[in-house]
Amino acid sequence: MANTYNYINLIAIYAIYAMSLNVLLGYAGQLSVAHAAFGAVGGYMAAYLGTSHGWHFGPGLLVGALAAGVLGVLASLPALYLDVRFLILLTLALSTAVLAVVGAIPALGGATGLTSLPFPTIFGQSLLEPSHFVIFSVIVALIVLAICSRLVNSPFGRVLRALREDEVAARGVGKNIVRYKVTVFGVTAAMAGVAGVMLSYYNASIQPGGFDLSQSMQIIAMIVIGGTANLYGSILGATIIVLLDPFLQNVVNLDPDTAGLVRTFIYGSLIVIFMMVLPQGLIRERWTIGRLLGRRSAKTAGGIDVAKLADVTEDSNAQEAAAEAAAAGAGQPAATGQLALEAKGLRKYFGGIRAADELSLQLRTGQVTGLIGPNGAGKTTVFNLLTRVIPPDAGTVSLGDTEITEWTPNRIAVSGMSRSYQDVRIWSRMTVLENVMLAIPHQPGERLFNVFFRPLAIRKFERQAATRAMEHLQFVGLAEHADEEAGSLPFGDQKLLALARLLATEADVLLLDEPASGIDIDGVERMLGLIERLRARGKCVCIVEHNLHVVERLADRVYFMEAGRITAEGTMSELMQQERLSEVYFGSS
Ligand SMILES: Nc1ncnc2c1ncn2[C@@H]1O[C@H](COP(=O)(O)OP(=O)(O)OP(=O)(O)O)[C@@H](O)[C@H]1O
């Protein structure tokens, strides 16, 4: 029986590790091999305070979690500037550094660590035996499950999933990815700190070796096997990995040393096998207990039932009007022909490549402006400069009367200008509805404080957001696909989804990068019709497009670009008269 309690305690503690890493890795897509090291920081902090300063377990647990959280925040800062692949190296270096430091501090016992930790006491009760500890460890694991579940099933968690799939697109709809990354590193490291404190107090000792890379790999194995982006999967993974040891020793009859080696070999092999054969693990992302019991689970991150929004999809004039109004944004249509955006003297060189030079343009409300030119002329670079995805070497950009040259891309996106991408960049593993909802600006549920302390406000906003998103989907004709995974849509529908997402940002200046490329004739017709309706509602639209028929039909004014410069402008028919344009497009002079 004592053994059973022991395993339950270990499963609970490792489930805390695994669930918190799953939020960071499985949901937010931030690869970290330093999770055990965060546990070490928490564990050492509490153990030191307990052994040297007589601190009680409870305050030590809180301070340990806080210390690990602070280290998590610090680790996130260089992570902001690194491609996700280099995060492994960063966190590996961090893990090695943490263990080297704790191993070198005499007050922390060097390589032998700290031993004879006092028995933990909770509300005056000493937890002397595994059977005493078990209620506490299970309760803490359930609290961590509740916290993680609330986090990932909130609008905040929806943004984390968008970061995992396409950070650029998340920034493009106005999400401050710095805030999300720092928060998720800090919160998950703090939870790892809790696991580290519990593990050291449970073992009554702490050594650097208990938190090394193999421990981190063990936690990663729990996630990969159980299910990335599924918290129940983390608990299952923790159970499998913890019980592997007694299985090898008691069932296969290996001695403890051999069992240790075989176990490490099995982790490594299982990680590789699962990643190749079952990359989402035993329990897939969208599997919930309800779904496993046969209930159809079609809820948004904020818990809104998609089926209940289905009436929006029914065809009626009122809903058409709502969709039209949602697409145009609140309020009256802006007066046609007003200056909405002006760029002056933009310059961008990539080494010796001139992508933009002395480039000035104006975009007006209620008009479609075309940006055309041969491959490599710099058209997409212009969009990148206007939205500051890349900073210009020189020049200014103004949105209305406000200069926005130095603004961040996310600030620009929530201030009235948003863009689409040649390669759509939808969040494939999220539903169609979630893709659109995520782009709605100023959501209270995207703030951590509100996630835990203002659930009613979140629910109310979420209901409104879901309705608005359905109206945008209605506008582009995708409402009946709301609950489908976005990646499963045909490419033409993905382009329409990208347009709906763009409209959800409520921007008045819309930059569309090749909206009609790669789709069939019916799709092109549908897309053009939608853009015309947006223009009629006063939106300022700029399209980059190679298909001159599309430009001719849509654009009120056209800029022709070559080698980073605008070399001609006018209506399409005016430009068609120019020899240079025929030469570039039709190869004649
Ligand atoms: N981030 C970058 N780093 C280096 N060079 C770049 C970068 N972005 C664009 N370029 C270069 O700048 C030039 C303009 O590229 P851009 O993609 O803006 O052209 P484009 O007119 O949109 O082309 P296409 O019609 O083929 O999409 C090209 O030579 C391209 O290789």
Coordinates of C-alpha atoms and ligand atoms in Angstrom, one line a residue:
M1 CA 0.0 0.0 0.0
A2 CA 2.9 2.4 0.9
N3 CA 4.2 1.8 -2.6
T4 CA 0.8 2.7 -4.1
Y5 CA 0.8 6.0 -2.2
N6 CA 4.4 6.6 -3.3
Y7 CA 3.4 6.2 -7.0
I8 CA 0.4 8.3 -6.6
N9 CA 2.5 11.1 -5.1
L10 CA 5.1 10.8 -7.9
I11 CA 2.4 10.8 -10.6
A12 CA 0.8 13.9 -9.1
I13 CA 4.1 15.8 -8.8
Y14 CA 5.2 14.8 -12.3
A15 CA 1.8 15.6 -13.7
I16 CA 2.3 19.2 -12.4
Y17 CA 5.6 19.3 -14.3
A18 CA 4.0 17.8 -17.4
M19 CA 0.9 20.0 -17.4
S20 CA 2.9 23.2 -17.0
L21 CA 5.4 22.2 -19.7
N22 CA 2.5 21.2 -21.9
V23 CA 1.0 24.8 -21.7
L24 CA 4.4 26.1 -22.7
L25 CA 5.3 23.6 -25.3
G26 CA 2.1 21.9 -26.5
Y27 CA -0.1 25.0 -26.5
A28 CA 2.3 28.0 -26.9
G29 CA 4.8 26.1 -29.1
Q30 CA 7.8 27.3 -27.1
L31 CA 10.4 24.4 -27.0
S32 CA 12.1 24.2 -23.6
V33 CA 14.4 21.6 -22.2
A34 CA 14.9 23.6 -18.9
H35 CA 11.7 22.7 -17.2
A36 CA 13.4 20.5 -14.6
A37 CA 15.9 23.4 -14.0
F38 CA 13.0 25.7 -13.1
G39 CA 11.9 23.0 -10.7
A40 CA 15.5 23.0 -9.2
V41 CA 15.3 26.7 -8.6
G42 CA 12.0 26.4 -6.7
G43 CA 13.2 23.3 -4.9
Y44 CA 16.5 24.7 -3.8
M45 CA 14.9 28.0 -2.7
A46 CA 12.4 26.3 -0.5
A47 CA 14.9 23.7 0.8
Y48 CA 17.4 26.4 1.7
L49 CA 14.9 28.6 3.4
G50 CA 13.6 25.5 5.3
T51 CA 16.9 24.1 6.4
S52 CA 18.9 27.3 7.0
H53 CA 16.2 29.7 8.1
G54 CA 13.5 27.5 9.5
W55 CA 10.9 28.5 7.0
H56 CA 7.7 26.5 6.9
F57 CA 6.8 24.4 3.9
G58 CA 3.9 26.6 2.7
P59 CA 5.8 30.0 2.5
G60 CA 8.8 28.1 1.1
L61 CA 6.5 26.7 -1.6
L62 CA 5.2 30.1 -2.6
V63 CA 8.7 31.7 -2.6
G64 CA 10.1 28.8 -4.6
A65 CA 7.4 29.1 -7.2
L66 CA 8.0 32.8 -7.4
A67 CA 11.8 32.4 -7.8
A68 CA 11.2 29.9 -10.6
G69 CA 8.7 32.2 -12.2
V70 CA 11.2 35.1 -12.2
L71 CA 13.8 32.9 -13.8
G72 CA 11.1 31.9 -16.4
V73 CA 10.5 35.5 -17.2
L74 CA 14.2 36.2 -17.5
A75 CA 14.6 33.1 -19.8
S76 CA 11.8 34.5 -22.0
L77 CA 13.6 37.7 -22.8
P78 CA 16.3 36.3 -25.1
A79 CA 13.6 33.8 -26.3
L80 CA 11.7 36.8 -27.8
Y81 CA 14.5 37.3 -30.3
L82 CA 15.1 33.7 -31.2
D83 CA 13.6 31.4 -33.7
V84 CA 11.8 28.6 -32.0
R85 CA 14.5 26.1 -33.1
F86 CA 17.2 28.0 -31.2
L87 CA 15.0 27.9 -28.0
I88 CA 16.3 24.4 -27.4
L89 CA 19.9 25.6 -27.3
L90 CA 18.9 28.6 -25.1
T91 CA 17.0 26.5 -22.6
L92 CA 19.7 23.8 -22.6
A93 CA 22.3 26.4 -21.8
L94 CA 20.0 27.8 -19.1
S95 CA 19.5 24.4 -17.6
T96 CA 23.3 23.7 -17.5
A97 CA 24.0 27.1 -16.0
V98 CA 21.3 26.7 -13.3
L99 CA 22.6 23.3 -12.2
A100 CA 26.3 24.5 -12.3
V101 CA 25.4 27.5 -10.1
V102 CA 23.4 25.6 -7.5
G103 CA 26.1 22.9 -7.5
A104 CA 28.8 25.5 -6.8
I105 CA 27.1 27.3 -3.9
P106 CA 28.4 25.9 -0.6
A107 CA 25.3 27.1 1.2
L108 CA 23.3 24.8 -1.1
G109 CA 25.4 21.8 -0.3
G110 CA 27.4 21.6 -3.6
A111 CA 27.1 18.4 -5.5
T112 CA 25.6 16.5 -2.6
G113 CA 22.8 19.1 -2.2
L114 CA 20.7 19.6 0.8
T115 CA 19.6 16.7 2.9
S116 CA 17.4 16.1 5.9
L117 CA 14.8 18.6 4.9
P118 CA 12.2 19.0 7.6
F119 CA 8.9 17.2 7.2
P120 CA 6.4 19.4 5.4
T121 CA 3.6 20.7 7.5
I122 CA 0.3 22.0 6.1
F123 CA -2.2 23.7 8.4
G124 CA -0.3 22.3 11.4
Q125 CA -0.4 18.7 10.0
S126 CA 2.9 17.0 9.5
L127 CA 3.1 15.0 6.2
L128 CA 5.3 12.2 7.6
E129 CA 4.4 9.4 5.3
P130 CA 3.5 9.0 1.6
S131 CA 0.0 8.3 2.7
H132 CA -0.1 11.7 4.5
F133 CA 1.4 13.5 1.5
V134 CA -1.0 11.9 -1.0
I135 CA -4.0 14.1 -0.3
F136 CA -1.9 17.2 -0.5
S137 CA -0.1 16.2 -3.7
V138 CA -3.3 15.2 -5.5
I139 CA -5.0 18.5 -4.4
V140 CA -2.1 20.6 -5.7
A141 CA -2.1 18.6 -9.0
L142 CA -5.8 19.2 -9.3
I143 CA -5.3 23.0 -8.6
V144 CA -2.6 23.1 -11.3
L145 CA -4.9 21.2 -13.7
A146 CA -7.7 23.8 -13.0
I147 CA -5.3 26.7 -13.5
C148 CA -3.8 25.3 -16.7
S149 CA -7.2 24.3 -18.0
R150 CA -8.7 27.8 -17.4
L151 CA -5.6 29.3 -19.0
V152 CA -5.6 27.3 -22.2
N153 CA -9.4 27.3 -22.6
S154 CA -9.6 31.1 -22.4
P155 CA -9.1 33.7 -25.1
F156 CA -5.6 34.1 -23.6
G157 CA -5.0 30.4 -24.5
R158 CA -6.4 30.9 -28.0
V159 CA -3.6 33.5 -28.6
L160 CA -1.0 31.0 -27.2
R161 CA -2.2 28.4 -29.8
A162 CA -1.9 31.1 -32.5
L163 CA 1.7 31.8 -31.4
R164 CA 2.5 28.1 -31.8
E165 CA 1.2 28.0 -35.3
D166 CA 2.1 31.3 -36.8
E167 CA 3.6 34.1 -34.7
V168 CA 3.7 36.5 -37.6
A169 CA 0.0 36.2 -38.2
A170 CA -0.7 36.6 -34.5
R171 CA 1.2 39.9 -34.5
G172 CA -0.5 40.9 -37.7
V173 CA -3.9 40.8 -36.0
G174 CA -2.7 43.0 -33.2
K175 CA -1.5 40.5 -30.5
N176 CA 1.4 41.7 -28.4
I177 CA 3.4 38.5 -28.6
V178 CA 6.1 39.8 -26.2
R179 CA 3.5 40.0 -23.4
Y180 CA 2.2 36.5 -24.1
K181 CA 5.6 34.9 -24.3
V182 CA 6.9 36.5 -21.1
T183 CA 3.7 35.6 -19.3
V184 CA 3.6 31.9 -20.4
F185 CA 7.3 31.4 -19.6
G186 CA 6.8 33.0 -16.1
V187 CA 3.6 31.2 -15.2
T188 CA 4.7 27.7 -16.4
A189 CA 8.1 28.1 -14.8
A190 CA 6.4 29.0 -11.5
M191 CA 4.3 25.8 -11.7
A192 CA 7.5 23.8 -12.4
G193 CA 8.9 25.5 -9.3
V194 CA 5.9 24.1 -7.3
A195 CA 6.7 20.6 -8.6
G196 CA 10.4 21.1 -7.7
V197 CA 9.6 22.1 -4.1
M198 CA 7.1 19.2 -3.7
L199 CA 9.6 16.7 -5.0
S200 CA 12.4 17.9 -2.8
Y201 CA 10.3 17.9 0.3
Y202 CA 8.8 14.6 -0.6
N203 CA 12.3 13.1 -0.9
A204 CA 13.5 15.1 2.1
S205 CA 16.5 16.0 0.1
I206 CA 17.6 17.8 -3.1
Q207 CA 20.6 17.3 -5.4
P208 CA 21.5 18.9 -8.7
G209 CA 21.4 15.5 -10.4
G210 CA 17.6 15.3 -9.7
F211 CA 16.9 18.1 -12.1
D212 CA 19.3 17.5 -15.0
L213 CA 18.6 17.2 -18.7
S214 CA 17.4 13.6 -18.3
Q215 CA 14.7 14.8 -16.0
S216 CA 13.6 17.4 -18.5
M217 CA 13.6 14.7 -21.2
Q218 CA 11.4 12.6 -18.9
I219 CA 8.9 15.4 -18.7
I220 CA 9.0 16.0 -22.4
A221 CA 8.4 12.2 -22.9
M222 CA 5.3 12.5 -20.7
I223 CA 3.8 15.1 -23.0
V224 CA 4.8 13.5 -26.3
I225 CA 3.4 10.2 -25.2
G226 CA 0.3 11.5 -23.4
G227 CA -0.6 14.2 -25.9
T228 CA 0.7 17.6 -26.8
A229 CA -1.8 20.3 -26.1
N230 CA -4.0 18.1 -24.0
L231 CA -3.8 18.3 -20.2
Y232 CA -5.4 14.9 -19.6
G233 CA -2.7 13.6 -21.9
S234 CA -0.1 15.0 -19.5
I235 CA -1.6 13.2 -16.6
L236 CA -1.7 10.0 -18.6
G237 CA 1.9 10.5 -19.8
A238 CA 3.1 11.1 -16.2
T239 CA 1.3 7.9 -15.1
I240 CA 2.9 5.8 -17.8
I241 CA 6.4 7.2 -17.2
V242 CA 6.2 6.9 -13.4
L243 CA 4.9 3.4 -13.6
L244 CA 7.6 2.4 -16.1
D245 CA 10.1 2.0 -13.3
P246 CA 8.2 -0.4 -11.1
F247 CA 7.2 -2.3 -14.3
L248 CA 10.8 -2.8 -15.3
Q249 CA 11.8 -3.8 -11.8
N250 CA 8.9 -5.9 -10.6
V251 CA 7.4 -7.3 -13.8
V252 CA 10.5 -7.6 -16.1
N253 CA 12.7 -8.2 -13.0
L254 CA 15.5 -5.9 -13.9
D255 CA 17.8 -4.7 -11.1
P256 CA 17.4 -1.0 -10.2
D257 CA 20.6 0.1 -12.1
T258 CA 19.7 -1.8 -15.3
A259 CA 16.1 -0.6 -15.0
G260 CA 17.4 3.0 -14.8
L261 CA 19.4 2.6 -18.1
V262 CA 16.6 0.8 -19.9
R263 CA 14.1 3.5 -18.7
T264 CA 16.3 6.3 -20.2
F265 CA 16.6 4.3 -23.4
I266 CA 12.8 3.8 -23.5
Y267 CA 12.1 7.6 -23.0
G268 CA 14.3 8.5 -25.9
S269 CA 12.9 5.8 -28.2
L270 CA 9.3 6.6 -27.3
I271 CA 9.8 10.3 -28.0
V272 CA 11.2 9.5 -31.5
I273 CA 8.6 6.8 -32.2
F274 CA 5.6 9.0 -31.1
M275 CA 6.9 12.0 -33.0
M276 CA 7.0 9.9 -36.2
V277 CA 3.9 7.8 -35.8
L278 CA 1.6 9.7 -33.5
P279 CA 2.8 13.3 -33.3
Q280 CA -0.2 14.5 -31.3
G281 CA 0.3 11.7 -28.7
L282 CA -2.3 9.2 -27.2
I283 CA -4.9 11.9 -26.5
R284 CA -5.4 14.4 -29.3
E285 CA -5.7 18.2 -28.8
R286 CA -9.4 18.6 -29.1
W287 CA -10.3 15.5 -27.3
T288 CA -12.2 16.3 -24.1
I289 CA -13.9 14.0 -21.6
G290 CA -17.2 15.1 -23.1
R291 CA -16.1 14.1 -26.6
L292 CA -14.7 10.8 -25.3
L293 CA -18.1 10.1 -23.8
G294 CA -19.7 10.7 -27.2
R295 CA -20.8 14.4 -26.8
R296 CA -20.2 16.7 -29.7
S297 CA -17.7 19.2 -28.4
A298 CA -18.0 22.4 -30.4
K299 CA -17.1 25.2 -28.0
T300 CA -15.0 28.2 -28.4
A301 CA -12.0 28.9 -26.1
G302 CA -14.3 30.9 -23.9
G303 CA -16.9 28.1 -23.6
I304 CA -19.4 29.4 -26.2
D305 CA -21.4 26.6 -27.9
V306 CA -20.9 27.0 -31.6
A307 CA -24.2 25.1 -32.4
K308 CA -26.1 27.9 -30.6
L309 CA -24.6 30.4 -33.0
A310 CA -25.7 28.3 -36.0
D311 CA -28.9 30.4 -36.5
V312 CA -26.6 33.2 -37.8
T313 CA -25.8 30.9 -40.7
E314 CA -29.4 30.7 -41.8
D315 CA -30.0 32.8 -44.9
S316 CA -32.1 35.9 -44.2
N317 CA -31.9 39.5 -45.2
A318 CA -31.4 40.7 -41.7
Q319 CA -28.4 38.4 -41.3
E320 CA -27.0 39.5 -44.6
A321 CA -27.3 43.1 -43.4
A322 CA -25.6 42.3 -40.1
A323 CA -22.8 40.5 -42.0
E324 CA -22.4 43.5 -44.3
A325 CA -22.4 45.9 -41.4
A326 CA -19.9 43.8 -39.5
A327 CA -17.6 43.7 -42.5
A328 CA -17.7 47.4 -42.8
G329 CA -17.2 48.0 -39.1
A330 CA -19.3 49.9 -36.7
G331 CA -20.7 53.4 -37.6
Q332 CA -21.3 55.1 -40.9
P333 CA -19.3 54.4 -44.0
A334 CA -16.4 56.9 -44.3
A335 CA -16.6 59.5 -47.0
T336 CA -15.1 58.3 -50.3
G337 CA -11.7 59.7 -51.4
Q338 CA -10.3 60.8 -48.1
L339 CA -6.6 60.2 -47.5
A340 CA -6.4 57.2 -45.2
L341 CA -2.8 56.3 -45.5
E342 CA 0.3 58.1 -46.8
A343 CA 3.8 56.8 -47.2
K344 CA 6.6 59.2 -48.0
G345 CA 10.2 58.4 -49.1
L346 CA 10.3 54.8 -47.9
R347 CA 13.6 53.1 -48.4
K348 CA 14.7 49.5 -47.6
Y349 CA 17.8 47.7 -48.8
F350 CA 18.5 44.1 -48.1
G351 CA 22.3 44.1 -48.4
G352 CA 22.8 45.1 -52.0
I353 CA 19.1 44.5 -53.0
R354 CA 17.0 47.5 -53.4
A355 CA 13.5 46.4 -52.2
A356 CA 12.2 50.0 -51.8
D357 CA 13.6 53.4 -52.6
E358 CA 12.1 56.9 -52.5
L359 CA 8.8 55.2 -52.4
S360 CA 5.7 57.4 -51.8
L361 CA 2.1 56.4 -52.1
Q362 CA -1.4 57.4 -50.9
L363 CA -4.4 55.2 -50.2
R364 CA -7.9 56.6 -50.0
T365 CA -11.2 55.6 -48.4
G366 CA -13.8 53.9 -50.6
Q367 CA -11.2 53.1 -53.2
V368 CA -9.2 50.1 -54.3
T369 CA -5.5 50.9 -55.0
G370 CA -3.5 48.3 -57.0
L371 CA 0.2 47.7 -56.6
I372 CA 1.6 45.9 -59.6
G373 CA 5.0 45.0 -60.9
P374 CA 7.2 42.1 -61.9
N375 CA 8.4 39.4 -59.4
G376 CA 10.8 40.8 -56.9
A377 CA 9.8 44.5 -57.6
G378 CA 9.2 45.0 -53.9
K379 CA 5.4 44.9 -53.6
T380 CA 5.3 42.7 -50.6
T381 CA 8.1 44.7 -49.1
V382 CA 5.9 47.7 -49.3
F383 CA 3.2 45.9 -47.2
N384 CA 5.9 44.9 -44.8
L385 CA 7.1 48.4 -44.5
L386 CA 3.6 49.9 -44.1
T387 CA 2.8 47.5 -41.3
R388 CA 6.3 47.6 -39.9
V389 CA 6.8 43.9 -40.1
I390 CA 10.2 45.2 -41.3
P391 CA 11.5 48.6 -40.3
P392 CA 12.2 51.1 -43.1
D393 CA 15.8 52.5 -43.5
A394 CA 14.2 55.9 -44.2
G395 CA 10.8 57.4 -44.8
T396 CA 7.5 57.9 -43.0
V397 CA 4.1 56.2 -42.8
S398 CA 1.0 58.1 -41.6
L399 CA -2.4 56.6 -40.9
G400 CA -4.9 59.4 -41.2
D401 CA -3.2 62.3 -39.5
T402 CA -1.0 60.1 -37.2
E403 CA 2.5 59.1 -38.0
I404 CA 2.9 55.4 -37.3
T405 CA 6.4 54.8 -38.7
E406 CA 7.8 53.7 -35.3
W407 CA 4.8 51.8 -34.1
T408 CA 4.9 48.0 -33.6
P409 CA 3.0 45.8 -36.0
N410 CA 0.5 44.8 -33.4
R411 CA -0.2 48.4 -32.5
I412 CA -0.7 49.3 -36.1
A413 CA -3.1 46.3 -36.5
V414 CA -5.4 47.5 -33.7
S415 CA -5.2 51.1 -34.8
G416 CA -6.8 50.7 -38.2
M417 CA -4.5 49.0 -40.8
S418 CA -4.2 45.2 -41.2
R419 CA -2.9 42.9 -44.0
S420 CA -3.3 39.5 -45.5
Y421 CA -0.5 37.3 -46.8
Q422 CA 0.3 35.6 -50.1
D423 CA 0.5 32.3 -48.3
V424 CA -2.7 32.9 -46.2
R425 CA -1.0 32.1 -42.8
I426 CA -4.2 30.9 -41.1
W427 CA -3.9 29.0 -37.9
S428 CA -4.5 25.5 -39.3
R429 CA -5.1 23.5 -36.1
M430 CA -7.7 26.0 -34.8
T431 CA -11.3 26.1 -36.0
V432 CA -12.5 28.5 -38.6
L433 CA -14.5 30.4 -36.0
E434 CA -11.5 30.6 -33.7
N435 CA -9.4 32.0 -36.5
V436 CA -11.8 34.9 -36.9
M437 CA -12.6 35.4 -33.2
L438 CA -8.9 35.7 -32.4
A439 CA -8.6 38.7 -34.6
I440 CA -11.2 40.7 -32.7
P441 CA -9.3 43.5 -30.9
H442 CA -9.3 44.4 -27.2
Q443 CA -10.6 41.2 -25.8
P444 CA -10.8 41.2 -22.0
G445 CA -10.1 37.5 -21.9
E446 CA -6.7 38.0 -23.4
R447 CA -5.5 39.5 -20.1
L448 CA -4.2 37.0 -17.5
F449 CA -5.8 38.8 -14.6
N450 CA -9.3 38.7 -16.2
V451 CA -8.9 35.0 -17.1
F452 CA -8.9 34.2 -13.4
F453 CA -10.8 37.1 -11.8
R454 CA -13.4 38.3 -14.3
P455 CA -14.9 35.1 -15.8
L456 CA -18.4 36.7 -16.3
A457 CA -17.0 39.7 -18.2
I458 CA -15.0 37.3 -20.4
R459 CA -18.1 35.1 -21.1
K460 CA -20.2 38.1 -22.1
F461 CA -17.5 39.4 -24.4
E462 CA -16.9 36.0 -25.8
R463 CA -20.5 35.6 -26.8
Q464 CA -20.5 38.9 -28.6
A465 CA -17.1 38.1 -30.2
A466 CA -18.5 34.7 -31.4
T467 CA -21.5 36.4 -32.9
R468 CA -19.4 39.0 -34.6
A469 CA -17.0 36.4 -36.0
M470 CA -20.0 34.4 -37.3
E471 CA -21.2 37.6 -39.1
H472 CA -17.8 37.9 -40.8
L473 CA -17.9 34.3 -41.8
Q474 CA -21.4 34.8 -43.1
F475 CA -20.1 37.7 -45.2
V476 CA -17.4 35.6 -46.8
G477 CA -19.7 32.6 -47.1
L478 CA -18.0 30.3 -44.6
A479 CA -20.5 30.3 -41.7
E480 CA -21.4 26.6 -42.1
H481 CA -17.7 25.7 -41.7
A482 CA -17.3 27.5 -38.4
D483 CA -16.6 24.4 -36.4
E484 CA -14.2 22.8 -38.9
E485 CA -10.4 22.8 -38.5
A486 CA -9.1 25.7 -40.6
G487 CA -6.4 23.6 -42.2
S488 CA -9.0 21.2 -43.6
L489 CA -10.5 23.9 -45.9
P490 CA -9.7 24.0 -49.6
F491 CA -7.2 26.8 -50.4
G492 CA -9.8 29.1 -51.9
D493 CA -11.8 28.9 -48.7
Q494 CA -8.7 29.5 -46.7
K495 CA -8.2 32.8 -48.6
L496 CA -11.8 33.7 -47.7
L497 CA -11.1 32.9 -44.1
A498 CA -8.0 35.1 -44.2
L499 CA -10.3 37.9 -45.4
A500 CA -12.8 37.3 -42.7
R501 CA -10.0 37.4 -40.1
L502 CA -8.8 40.6 -41.6
L503 CA -12.2 42.2 -41.3
A504 CA -12.5 41.0 -37.7
T505 CA -9.6 43.3 -36.8
E506 CA -12.0 46.2 -37.6
A507 CA -9.2 47.9 -39.6
D508 CA -10.3 50.5 -42.2
V509 CA -7.2 50.1 -44.3
L510 CA -6.9 46.6 -45.7
L511 CA -3.8 45.5 -47.5
L512 CA -4.5 42.3 -49.5
D513 CA -1.5 40.4 -50.8
E514 CA -2.5 38.5 -53.9
P515 CA -6.1 37.9 -52.8
A516 CA -7.0 36.1 -56.1
S517 CA -3.9 34.0 -56.6
G518 CA -4.1 30.2 -56.5
I519 CA -7.9 30.0 -56.5
D520 CA -10.3 28.8 -59.2
I521 CA -12.4 31.1 -61.4
D522 CA -15.5 30.9 -59.1
G523 CA -13.4 31.6 -56.1
V524 CA -11.8 34.7 -57.9
E525 CA -15.3 36.0 -58.7
R526 CA -16.4 35.5 -55.2
M527 CA -13.4 37.3 -53.8
L528 CA -13.7 40.2 -56.2
G529 CA -17.4 40.6 -55.3
L530 CA -16.5 40.8 -51.6
I531 CA -13.7 43.4 -52.2
E532 CA -16.2 45.5 -54.2
R533 CA -18.7 45.3 -51.4
L534 CA -16.0 46.4 -48.9
R535 CA -15.1 49.4 -51.2
A536 CA -18.7 50.3 -51.4
R537 CA -18.8 50.4 -47.6
G538 CA -16.0 52.9 -47.5
K539 CA -13.0 50.6 -46.7
C540 CA -9.6 51.7 -48.1
V541 CA -8.2 48.6 -49.9
C542 CA -4.8 48.1 -51.4
I543 CA -4.2 45.0 -53.4
V544 CA -0.9 43.5 -54.6
E545 CA -1.8 41.4 -57.6
H546 CA -0.3 39.8 -60.7
N547 CA -3.6 39.1 -62.5
L548 CA -4.1 42.3 -64.4
H549 CA -7.7 41.5 -65.2
V550 CA -8.4 41.5 -61.4
V551 CA -6.6 44.8 -61.1
E552 CA -8.4 46.3 -64.0
R553 CA -11.7 45.3 -62.6
L554 CA -11.1 46.4 -59.0
A555 CA -8.5 49.2 -58.9
D556 CA -9.5 52.8 -59.0
R557 CA -5.8 53.8 -59.1
V558 CA -2.7 51.7 -59.7
Y559 CA 1.0 52.0 -58.8
F560 CA 3.5 50.2 -61.0
M561 CA 6.7 49.2 -59.3
E562 CA 10.1 48.1 -60.6
A563 CA 13.2 47.3 -58.6
G564 CA 11.9 49.0 -55.5
R565 CA 10.6 52.2 -57.1
I566 CA 7.2 53.4 -58.3
T567 CA 7.8 54.1 -62.0
A568 CA 4.3 54.9 -63.1
E569 CA 0.8 55.6 -61.6
G570 CA -2.7 56.2 -62.9
T571 CA -5.8 54.2 -63.8
M572 CA -5.2 50.7 -65.2
S573 CA -6.2 51.8 -68.7
E574 CA -3.8 54.7 -68.5
L575 CA -1.0 52.4 -67.5
M576 CA -1.9 49.8 -70.2
Q577 CA -1.0 52.5 -72.7
Q578 CA 2.5 52.6 -71.4
E579 CA 5.1 50.6 -73.4
R580 CA 7.1 49.6 -70.4
L581 CA 4.1 47.9 -68.8
S582 CA 3.4 45.9 -72.0
E583 CA 7.1 45.0 -72.1
V584 CA 7.1 43.7 -68.5
Y585 CA 3.8 41.9 -68.7
F586 CA 3.5 40.8 -72.3
G587 CA 7.1 40.7 -73.4
S588 CA 6.7 43.1 -76.3
S589 CA 7.7 46.7 -76.8
Ligands
LIG1 N1 13.5 39.7 -45.6 C1 14.2 39.8 -46.7 N2 15.6 39.6 -46.7 C2 16.3 39.7 -47.9 N3 15.8 40.0 -49.1 C3 14.5 40.2 -49.1 C4 13.6 40.1 -48.0 N4 12.3 40.4 -48.4 C5 12.4 40.7 -49.7 N5 13.7 40.6 -50.1 C6 14.1 40.8 -51.5 O1 13.6 42.1 -51.9 C7 13.1 42.1 -53.2 C8 11.7 42.4 -53.3 O2 10.9 41.3 -52.7 P1 9.3 41.3 -52.6 O3 8.9 40.0 -52.0 O4 8.9 42.5 -51.9 O5 8.9 41.4 -54.1 P2 7.5 41.2 -54.8 O6 7.3 42.3 -55.8 O7 6.4 41.1 -53.7 O8 7.7 39.9 -55.5 P3 6.6 38.8 -55.9 O9 5.7 39.4 -56.8 O10 7.4 37.6 -56.4 O11 5.9 38.4 -54.6 C9 13.4 40.7 -53.7 O12 14.6 40.7 -54.4 C10 13.5 39.8 -52.5 O13 14.4 38.7 -52.7

